Amino acid sequence: MFKGHCFPKVIILQVVYFKLRFSLSYRDIEELLSIRGVKVDLATNQRWVFKFTSFVEQQFRKRKKSVGKRWRMNETYIKVKGQWRYLYRAVDKQGNTVDFLLTKRRQRISAQRFLIKAIESNVKPGLINIDKSEFYTAAIKLYNCRNYSNIKIRQCKYLNNIVEQDHRLIKCRIMLGLGFKEFESTKRTISGMEVVGMIRKNQLLDSKNSTYKSFISLAS
């Protein structure tokens, strides 16, 4: 995966980690590397994050710990090139991230896509706590009907505080940066931020002593 690059793998991974872990612009990262005697332009940094984040996410999902069967599900909005996009997220009762999905629209089919993705990547939940959104209700009922399952629906606003806290962390990171210009780039960057967040929550099997070492282990 890292063959063919003139820079050592550790430099590439440092750039990717800096972007996903901290509220840094690509120009900030370029300056940090320059201080350390490494000359990499911001366009190259951008390409590395775009290219290798999806690889790191794939490796993380292979080593992700199991989550509980009682979920809290919600979405928030993120502006990409002046347009609102929607980040869906589910966490379990303990606050572990179940899954996430960035979509262009907030509608029933988006909620349905996210529900299917979350179940296929984890386990079928016994109960999902949602807000009063009709999209979630319709998506869960349709899934139950098509798969002969009995996922229970609960609507309790304060129980979703735990997932809203994760939303605030991501939105705070974005607000401190320079914003996003392209949907696919946004999708990959946010997925990387989510992976680092899950590592920090100790959701990686055989995790190392630090978040950075655990992150690096995904590429080894």
Coordinates of N, CA and C in Angstrom, one line a residue:
M1 N 0.8 -1.2 0.0 CA 0.0 0.0 0.0 C 0.9 1.3 0.0
F2 N 2.0 1.2 0.7 CA 2.8 2.4 0.8 C 4.0 2.4 -0.2
K3 N 4.1 1.3 -1.0 CA 5.2 1.2 -1.9 C 5.1 2.3 -3.0
G4 N 6.3 2.7 -3.5 CA 6.3 3.6 -4.6 C 6.3 5.1 -4.2
H5 N 6.4 5.3 -2.8 CA 6.5 6.7 -2.3 C 7.9 7.0 -1.9
C6 N 8.3 8.2 -2.2 CA 9.7 8.6 -1.9 C 9.9 8.9 -0.4
F7 N 8.8 9.1 0.3 CA 8.9 9.4 1.7 C 8.7 8.1 2.5
P8 N 9.3 8.0 3.7 CA 9.1 6.8 4.5 C 7.7 6.7 5.0
K9 N 7.2 5.5 5.2 CA 5.9 5.2 5.7 C 5.5 6.0 6.9
V10 N 6.5 6.1 7.8 CA 6.2 6.7 9.1 C 5.9 8.2 8.9
I11 N 6.5 8.9 7.9 CA 6.2 10.3 7.6 C 4.8 10.4 7.1
I12 N 4.4 9.5 6.2 CA 3.1 9.6 5.6 C 2.1 9.4 6.7
L13 N 2.3 8.4 7.6 CA 1.3 8.1 8.6 C 1.2 9.3 9.7
Q14 N 2.4 9.9 9.9 CA 2.3 11.1 10.8 C 1.5 12.2 10.2
V15 N 1.6 12.5 9.0 CA 0.8 13.5 8.3 C -0.7 13.1 8.4
V16 N -1.0 11.9 8.1 CA -2.4 11.4 8.2 C -3.0 11.5 9.6
Y17 N -2.1 11.1 10.6 CA -2.6 11.1 12.0 C -2.8 12.6 12.4
F18 N -1.8 13.5 12.1 CA -2.0 14.9 12.5 C -3.3 15.5 12.0
K19 N -3.7 15.2 10.8 CA -4.9 15.7 10.2 C -6.1 15.2 10.9
L20 N -6.1 13.9 11.2 CA -7.3 13.2 11.8 C -7.4 13.4 13.3
R21 N -6.3 13.6 13.9 CA -6.4 13.7 15.4 C -6.5 15.2 15.9
F22 N -5.9 16.1 15.2 CA -5.9 17.5 15.7 C -6.6 18.4 14.7
S23 N -6.9 19.6 15.2 CA -7.6 20.6 14.4 C -6.6 21.5 13.7
L24 N -5.9 20.8 12.7 CA -4.8 21.4 11.9 C -5.2 21.5 10.5
S25 N -4.9 22.6 9.8 CA -5.0 22.8 8.4 C -3.8 22.1 7.7
Y26 N -3.9 21.8 6.4 CA -2.8 21.2 5.7 C -1.6 22.1 5.7
R27 N -1.8 23.4 5.7 CA -0.7 24.4 5.8 C 0.0 24.3 7.2
D28 N -0.8 24.1 8.2 CA -0.3 23.9 9.6 C 0.7 22.7 9.6
I29 N 0.2 21.6 9.0 CA 1.0 20.4 9.0 C 2.2 20.5 8.2
E30 N 2.1 21.2 7.0 CA 3.3 21.5 6.2 C 4.4 22.3 7.1
E31 N 3.9 23.2 7.9 CA 4.9 24.0 8.7 C 5.5 23.2 9.8
L32 N 4.7 22.3 10.4 CA 5.2 21.4 11.5 C 6.2 20.5 10.9
L33 N 6.0 19.9 9.7 CA 7.0 19.0 9.1 C 8.3 19.8 8.8
S34 N 8.1 21.0 8.3 CA 9.2 21.9 7.9 C 10.1 22.1 9.1
I35 N 9.5 22.4 10.3 CA 10.3 22.6 11.5 C 11.2 21.4 11.8
R36 N 10.6 20.2 11.5 CA 11.4 18.9 11.7 C 12.3 18.6 10.6
G37 N 12.4 19.5 9.6 CA 13.3 19.3 8.5 C 12.8 18.4 7.4
V38 N 11.5 18.3 7.3 CA 10.8 17.5 6.3 C 10.0 18.4 5.4
K39 N 10.4 18.4 4.1 CA 9.7 19.3 3.2 C 8.7 18.6 2.4
V40 N 7.4 18.8 2.7 CA 6.3 18.2 2.0 C 5.2 19.3 1.7
D41 N 4.8 19.5 0.5 CA 3.9 20.6 0.2 C 2.5 20.1 0.6
L42 N 1.6 21.1 0.8 CA 0.3 20.8 1.4 C -0.6 20.0 0.4
A43 N -0.3 20.1 -0.9 CA -1.1 19.3 -1.9 C -0.8 17.8 -1.7
T44 N 0.5 17.5 -1.4 CA 0.9 16.1 -1.1 C 0.3 15.6 0.1
N45 N 0.3 16.4 1.2 CA -0.3 16.1 2.4 C -1.8 15.7 2.2
Q46 N -2.4 16.5 1.4 CA -3.9 16.3 1.1 C -4.1 15.0 0.4
R47 N -3.2 14.7 -0.6 CA -3.4 13.4 -1.3 C -3.2 12.2 -0.4
W48 N -2.2 12.3 0.5 CA -1.9 11.2 1.5 C -3.1 10.9 2.4
V49 N -3.7 12.0 2.9 CA -4.9 11.8 3.7 C -6.1 11.2 2.9
F50 N -6.3 11.7 1.7 CA -7.4 11.2 0.9 C -7.1 9.7 0.6
K51 N -5.9 9.3 0.2 CA -5.6 8.0 -0.2 C -5.5 7.0 0.9
F52 N -4.9 7.3 2.0 CA -4.6 6.3 3.0 C -5.6 6.2 4.2
T53 N -6.5 7.2 4.3 CA -7.5 7.1 5.3 C -8.4 6.0 5.2
S54 N -8.9 5.7 3.9 CA -9.8 4.6 3.7 C -9.1 3.3 4.0
F55 N -7.8 3.2 3.7 CA -7.0 1.9 4.1 C -7.0 1.7 5.6
V56 N -6.7 2.8 6.3 CA -6.7 2.7 7.8 C -8.0 2.3 8.3
E57 N -9.1 2.9 7.8 CA -10.4 2.5 8.2 C -10.7 1.0 8.0
Q58 N -10.4 0.5 6.8 CA -10.6 -0.9 6.5 C -9.9 -1.8 7.5
Q59 N -8.6 -1.4 7.8 CA -7.9 -2.3 8.8 C -8.5 -2.2 10.2
F60 N -9.0 -1.0 10.6 CA -9.6 -0.8 11.9 C -10.8 -1.7 12.0
R61 N -11.7 -1.7 11.0 CA -12.9 -2.5 11.0 C -12.7 -3.9 11.2
K62 N -11.5 -4.4 10.7 CA -11.2 -5.8 10.9 C -10.8 -6.1 12.4
R63 N -10.4 -5.1 13.1 CA -10.0 -5.3 14.5 C -10.8 -4.5 15.5
K64 N -12.0 -4.1 15.1 CA -12.9 -3.4 16.0 C -13.6 -4.3 17.0
K65 N -13.6 -3.9 18.2 CA -14.3 -4.6 19.3 C -15.8 -4.7 19.0
S66 N -16.4 -5.7 19.5 CA -17.9 -5.8 19.4 C -18.6 -4.7 20.3
V67 N -19.7 -4.3 19.8 CA -20.5 -3.2 20.6 C -21.7 -3.9 21.2
G68 N -22.4 -3.1 22.0 CA -23.6 -3.6 22.7 C -24.8 -3.7 21.7
K69 N -25.9 -4.2 22.2 CA -27.1 -4.3 21.4 C -28.2 -3.3 21.7
R70 N -27.9 -2.3 22.5 CA -28.8 -1.2 22.8 C -28.2 0.1 22.3
W71 N -28.7 0.6 21.2 CA -28.1 1.7 20.4 C -28.8 3.0 20.7
R72 N -28.1 4.1 20.5 CA -28.6 5.4 20.4 C -28.3 6.0 19.0
M73 N -29.3 6.4 18.2 CA -29.0 6.8 16.8 C -29.5 8.3 16.6
N74 N -28.7 9.0 15.9 CA -29.0 10.4 15.6 C -28.2 10.9 14.5
E75 N -28.5 12.1 14.0 CA -27.7 12.7 12.9 C -27.4 14.2 13.2
T76 N -26.4 14.8 12.6 CA -26.1 16.2 12.7 C -25.8 16.7 11.3
Y77 N -25.7 18.0 11.1 CA -25.5 18.6 9.8 C -24.1 19.2 9.8
I78 N -23.5 19.1 8.6 CA -22.2 19.6 8.3 C -22.2 20.4 7.0
K79 N -21.6 21.5 6.9 CA -21.6 22.3 5.6 C -20.4 21.9 4.8
V80 N -20.7 21.5 3.5 CA -19.6 21.2 2.6 C -19.8 22.1 1.3
K81 N -18.9 22.9 1.1 CA -18.9 23.9 0.0 C -20.3 24.6 0.0
G82 N -20.6 25.1 1.1 CA -21.8 25.9 1.2 C -23.2 25.2 1.3
Q83 N -23.1 23.9 1.3 CA -24.4 23.1 1.3 C -24.4 22.2 2.5
W84 N -25.6 22.0 3.1 CA -25.7 21.1 4.3 C -25.6 19.7 3.9
R85 N -24.8 18.9 4.6 CA -24.7 17.5 4.4 C -25.0 16.9 5.8
Y86 N -25.3 15.6 5.9 CA -25.8 15.0 7.1 C -24.9 13.8 7.6
L87 N -24.5 13.9 8.8 CA -23.6 12.8 9.4 C -24.5 12.0 10.4
Y88 N -24.7 10.8 10.0 CA -25.5 9.9 10.9 C -24.5 9.1 11.8
R89 N -24.9 8.9 13.0 CA -24.1 8.2 13.9 C -24.9 7.3 14.9
A90 N -24.4 6.2 15.3 CA -25.0 5.4 16.4 C -23.9 5.0 17.4
V91 N -24.3 5.0 18.6 CA -23.4 4.6 19.7 C -24.2 3.6 20.5
D92 N -23.5 2.7 21.3 CA -24.2 1.8 22.2 C -24.4 2.4 23.5
K93 N -24.9 1.7 24.4 CA -25.3 2.2 25.8 C -24.0 2.7 26.5
Q94 N -22.9 2.1 26.3 CA -21.6 2.6 26.9 C -20.9 3.7 26.2
G95 N -21.5 4.2 25.1 CA -20.9 5.3 24.4 C -19.9 4.8 23.3
N96 N -19.7 3.5 23.1 CA -18.9 3.1 22.0 C -19.5 3.3 20.6
T97 N -18.7 3.8 19.7 CA -19.3 4.1 18.4 C -19.6 2.8 17.6
V98 N -20.9 2.7 17.2 CA -21.4 1.6 16.4 C -21.0 1.8 15.0
D99 N -21.4 2.9 14.4 CA -21.0 3.2 13.0 C -21.4 4.7 12.7
F100 N -21.1 5.1 11.5 CA -21.3 6.5 11.0 C -21.5 6.5 9.5
L101 N -22.1 7.5 9.0 CA -22.3 7.6 7.6 C -22.6 9.1 7.2
L102 N -21.9 9.6 6.3 CA -22.1 11.0 5.8 C -23.0 10.9 4.5
T103 N -24.1 11.6 4.4 CA -25.0 11.5 3.3 C -25.2 12.9 2.8
K104 N -25.7 13.0 1.5 CA -26.0 14.3 0.9 C -27.4 14.8 1.3
R105 N -28.2 13.9 1.7 CA -29.6 14.3 2.0 C -30.1 13.7 3.4
R106 N -31.0 14.4 4.0 CA -31.6 13.8 5.2 C -33.0 13.4 4.8
Q107 N -33.1 12.0 4.7 CA -34.4 11.4 4.3 C -34.5 10.0 4.7
R108 N -35.6 9.4 4.5 CA -35.8 8.0 5.0 C -34.8 7.0 4.4
I109 N -34.5 7.2 3.1 CA -33.6 6.2 2.5 C -32.2 6.4 3.0
S110 N -31.8 7.6 3.5 CA -30.5 7.8 4.1 C -30.4 7.1 5.4
A111 N -31.5 7.3 6.2 CA -31.6 6.6 7.5 C -31.6 5.1 7.3
Q112 N -32.2 4.6 6.3 CA -32.3 3.2 6.0 C -30.9 2.6 5.6
R113 N -30.2 3.4 4.8 CA -28.8 3.0 4.4 C -27.9 2.9 5.6
F114 N -28.0 3.9 6.4 CA -27.2 3.9 7.6 C -27.5 2.7 8.5
L115 N -28.8 2.4 8.8 CA -29.2 1.3 9.6 C -28.6 0.0 9.1
I116 N -28.7 -0.2 7.8 CA -28.2 -1.5 7.2 C -26.7 -1.5 7.3
K117 N -26.0 -0.4 7.1 CA -24.6 -0.4 7.2 C -24.1 -0.7 8.6
A118 N -24.8 -0.1 9.6 CA -24.4 -0.3 11.0 C -24.7 -1.8 11.4
I119 N -25.8 -2.4 11.0 CA -26.1 -3.8 11.4 C -25.1 -4.7 10.7
E120 N -24.8 -4.5 9.4 CA -23.9 -5.4 8.7 C -22.5 -5.4 9.2
S121 N -22.1 -4.2 9.8 CA -20.7 -4.1 10.3 C -20.6 -4.5 11.7
N122 N -21.7 -4.7 12.4 CA -21.7 -5.1 13.8 C -22.6 -6.3 14.1
V123 N -23.6 -6.1 14.9 CA -24.6 -7.1 15.2 C -26.0 -6.4 15.2
K124 N -27.0 -7.2 15.1 CA -28.3 -6.7 15.1 C -28.7 -6.3 16.5
P125 N -29.1 -5.0 16.7 CA -29.5 -4.5 18.0 C -30.8 -5.1 18.4
G126 N -31.0 -5.0 19.8 CA -32.3 -5.4 20.3 C -33.2 -4.2 20.4
L127 N -32.6 -3.0 20.6 CA -33.3 -1.8 20.8 C -32.6 -0.6 20.3
I128 N -33.2 0.3 19.7 CA -32.6 1.6 19.2 C -33.4 2.8 19.7
N129 N -32.7 3.6 20.4 CA -33.3 4.9 20.9 C -33.1 6.0 19.9
I130 N -34.1 6.6 19.5 CA -34.1 7.7 18.5 C -34.8 8.9 19.0
D131 N -34.7 10.0 18.2 CA -35.5 11.2 18.5 C -36.9 11.0 17.8
K132 N -37.6 12.0 17.6 CA -39.0 11.9 17.0 C -39.0 11.9 15.5
S133 N -37.8 11.7 14.9 CA -37.7 11.7 13.4 C -38.5 10.5 12.8
E134 N -39.4 10.8 11.9 CA -40.2 9.8 11.2 C -39.3 9.0 10.3
F135 N -38.1 9.5 9.9 CA -37.3 8.7 9.0 C -36.7 7.5 9.7
Y136 N -36.2 7.7 10.9 CA -35.7 6.5 11.7 C -36.8 5.5 12.0
T137 N -37.9 6.0 12.4 CA -39.0 5.0 12.7 C -39.4 4.2 11.5
A138 N -39.5 4.9 10.3 CA -39.8 4.2 9.1 C -38.7 3.2 8.7
A139 N -37.5 3.6 8.8 CA -36.4 2.8 8.4 C -36.3 1.5 9.3
I140 N -36.5 1.6 10.6 CA -36.4 0.5 11.5 C -37.6 -0.5 11.2
K141 N -38.8 0.1 11.0 CA -40.0 -0.7 10.8 C -39.8 -1.5 9.5
L142 N -39.3 -0.8 8.5 CA -39.1 -1.5 7.2 C -38.0 -2.6 7.3
Y143 N -37.0 -2.3 8.0 CA -36.0 -3.4 8.2 C -36.6 -4.6 8.9
N144 N -37.3 -4.3 10.0 CA -38.0 -5.4 10.7 C -38.9 -6.2 9.8
C145 N -39.6 -5.5 8.9 CA -40.6 -6.2 8.0 C -39.8 -7.1 7.0
R146 N -38.7 -6.5 6.5 CA -38.0 -7.3 5.4 C -37.2 -8.4 5.9
N147 N -36.7 -8.3 7.2 CA -35.8 -9.3 7.7 C -36.4 -10.1 8.9
Y148 N -37.7 -10.0 9.1 CA -38.4 -10.8 10.1 C -37.7 -10.6 11.4
S149 N -37.3 -9.4 11.7 CA -36.7 -9.1 13.0 C -37.6 -8.3 13.9
N150 N -37.2 -8.0 15.1 CA -38.0 -7.3 16.1 C -37.2 -6.3 16.8
I151 N -36.5 -5.4 16.1 CA -35.8 -4.3 16.8 C -36.8 -3.4 17.4
K152 N -36.6 -3.2 18.7 CA -37.6 -2.3 19.4 C -37.2 -0.8 19.2
I153 N -38.1 0.1 19.1 CA -37.9 1.5 19.0 C -38.3 2.2 20.3
R154 N -37.4 3.0 20.7 CA -37.6 3.9 21.9 C -37.3 5.3 21.6
Q155 N -38.2 6.2 22.0 CA -38.0 7.6 21.8 C -37.8 8.4 23.1
C156 N -36.6 8.6 23.5 CA -36.3 9.3 24.8 C -35.2 10.2 24.5
K157 N -35.5 11.5 24.5 CA -34.5 12.5 24.1 C -33.2 12.6 24.9
Y158 N -33.3 12.5 26.2 CA -32.1 12.7 27.0 C -31.2 11.5 26.9
L159 N -31.7 10.3 26.5 CA -30.8 9.2 26.3 C -29.9 9.4 25.1
N160 N -30.2 10.3 24.2 CA -29.4 10.5 23.0 C -28.3 11.6 23.3
N161 N -28.2 12.1 24.5 CA -27.2 13.0 24.8 C -25.8 12.5 24.5
I162 N -25.6 11.2 24.7 CA -24.3 10.5 24.6 C -23.9 10.6 23.1
V163 N -24.8 10.4 22.2 CA -24.4 10.5 20.8 C -24.3 11.9 20.3
E164 N -25.1 12.8 20.9 CA -24.9 14.2 20.5 C -23.6 14.8 21.0
Q165 N -23.0 14.3 22.1 CA -21.7 14.7 22.5 C -20.7 14.4 21.5
D166 N -20.7 13.2 20.9 CA -19.8 12.8 19.8 C -20.0 13.8 18.6
H167 N -21.2 14.1 18.3 CA -21.5 15.1 17.2 C -20.8 16.4 17.5
R168 N -20.9 16.9 18.7 CA -20.3 18.2 19.1 C -18.8 18.2 18.9
L169 N -18.2 17.0 19.2 CA -16.7 16.9 19.1 C -16.3 17.1 17.6
I170 N -17.0 16.4 16.7 CA -16.6 16.5 15.3 C -16.9 17.9 14.8
K171 N -18.0 18.4 15.1 CA -18.4 19.8 14.6 C -17.4 20.8 15.1
C172 N -16.9 20.7 16.4 CA -15.9 21.6 16.9 C -14.7 21.5 16.1
R173 N -14.2 20.3 15.8 CA -13.0 20.1 15.0 C -13.2 20.8 13.6
I174 N -14.3 20.7 13.0 CA -14.6 21.2 11.7 C -14.6 22.8 11.7
M175 N -15.2 23.3 12.8 CA -15.3 24.8 12.9 C -14.0 25.4 13.1
L176 N -13.0 24.7 13.8 CA -11.7 25.2 14.0 C -10.8 25.1 12.7
G177 N -11.2 24.3 11.8 CA -10.5 24.2 10.5 C -11.0 25.2 9.5
L178 N -10.7 24.9 8.3 CA -11.0 25.8 7.2 C -12.3 25.4 6.4
G179 N -12.9 24.3 6.9 CA -14.1 23.8 6.2 C -13.8 22.8 5.1
F180 N -14.8 22.3 4.5 CA -14.6 21.3 3.5 C -15.1 21.8 2.1
K181 N -14.4 21.4 1.1 CA -14.8 21.8 -0.3 C -15.4 20.7 -1.2
E182 N -15.1 19.5 -0.9 CA -15.6 18.4 -1.7 C -16.2 17.3 -0.9
F183 N -17.3 16.7 -1.3 CA -18.0 15.7 -0.5 C -17.2 14.5 -0.2
E184 N -16.5 13.9 -1.3 CA -15.8 12.7 -1.1 C -14.6 12.9 -0.2
S185 N -13.9 14.0 -0.3 CA -12.8 14.3 0.6 C -13.3 14.5 2.0
T186 N -14.5 15.1 2.2 CA -15.1 15.3 3.5 C -15.4 13.9 4.1
K187 N -16.0 13.1 3.3 CA -16.4 11.7 3.8 C -15.2 10.9 4.3
R188 N -14.1 11.0 3.5 CA -12.9 10.2 3.9 C -12.3 10.8 5.2
T189 N -12.2 12.2 5.3 CA -11.6 12.8 6.4 C -12.4 12.5 7.7
I190 N -13.7 12.7 7.6 CA -14.5 12.4 8.8 C -14.4 10.9 9.2
S191 N -14.3 10.0 8.2 CA -14.2 8.6 8.6 C -12.9 8.4 9.4
G192 N -11.8 9.1 8.9 CA -10.6 9.0 9.7 C -10.7 9.5 11.1
M193 N -11.3 10.7 11.2 CA -11.6 11.3 12.5 C -12.3 10.3 13.4
E194 N -13.3 9.7 12.9 CA -14.1 8.7 13.6 C -13.3 7.5 14.1
V195 N -12.4 7.0 13.2 CA -11.5 5.9 13.5 C -10.6 6.3 14.7
V196 N -10.0 7.5 14.6 CA -9.1 7.9 15.7 C -10.0 8.1 17.0
G197 N -11.2 8.6 16.9 CA -12.1 8.7 18.0 C -12.4 7.3 18.7
M198 N -12.6 6.3 17.8 CA -12.9 5.0 18.3 C -11.6 4.3 19.0
I199 N -10.5 4.6 18.4 CA -9.2 4.2 19.1 C -9.1 4.8 20.5
R200 N -9.4 6.1 20.6 CA -9.3 6.7 21.9 C -10.4 6.2 22.8
K201 N -11.4 5.6 22.3 CA -12.5 5.0 23.2 C -12.1 3.6 23.5
N202 N -10.9 3.1 23.1 CA -10.4 1.8 23.4 C -11.3 0.7 22.7
Q203 N -11.7 1.0 21.4 CA -12.5 0.1 20.6 C -11.6 -0.8 19.7
L204 N -10.3 -0.7 19.8 CA -9.4 -1.5 18.9 C -8.9 -2.7 19.6
L205 N -9.1 -3.8 19.0 CA -8.5 -5.1 19.6 C -7.0 -5.0 19.6
D206 N -6.4 -5.5 20.7 CA -4.9 -5.5 20.8 C -4.3 -4.0 20.6
S207 N -5.0 -3.1 21.2 CA -4.5 -1.7 21.1 C -3.2 -1.5 21.8
K208 N -2.4 -0.5 21.4 CA -1.1 -0.3 21.9 C -1.2 0.7 23.1
N209 N -0.1 1.2 23.6 CA -0.1 2.1 24.8 C -0.7 3.4 24.5
S210 N -0.5 3.9 23.3 CA -1.0 5.3 23.0 C -1.9 5.2 21.7
T211 N -2.7 6.3 21.6 CA -3.5 6.4 20.4 C -2.7 6.3 19.1
Y212 N -1.6 7.1 19.1 CA -0.7 7.1 17.9 C -0.2 5.8 17.6
K213 N 0.3 5.0 18.6 CA 0.9 3.7 18.3 C -0.2 2.7 17.8
S214 N -1.4 2.9 18.3 CA -2.5 2.0 17.9 C -2.8 2.4 16.4
F215 N -2.8 3.6 16.1 CA -3.1 4.1 14.8 C -2.0 3.6 13.8
I216 N -0.8 3.7 14.2 CA 0.3 3.2 13.3 C 0.2 1.7 13.1
S217 N -0.2 1.0 14.1 CA -0.3 -0.5 14.0 C -1.3 -0.9 13.0
L218 N -2.2 -0.1 12.6 CA -3.2 -0.4 11.6 C -2.6 -0.5 10.2
A219 N -1.4 0.1 10.0 CA -0.8 0.1 8.7 C 0.4 -0.9 8.7
S220 N 0.6 -1.6 9.8 CA 1.8 -2.5 9.8 C 1.4 -3.9 9.2

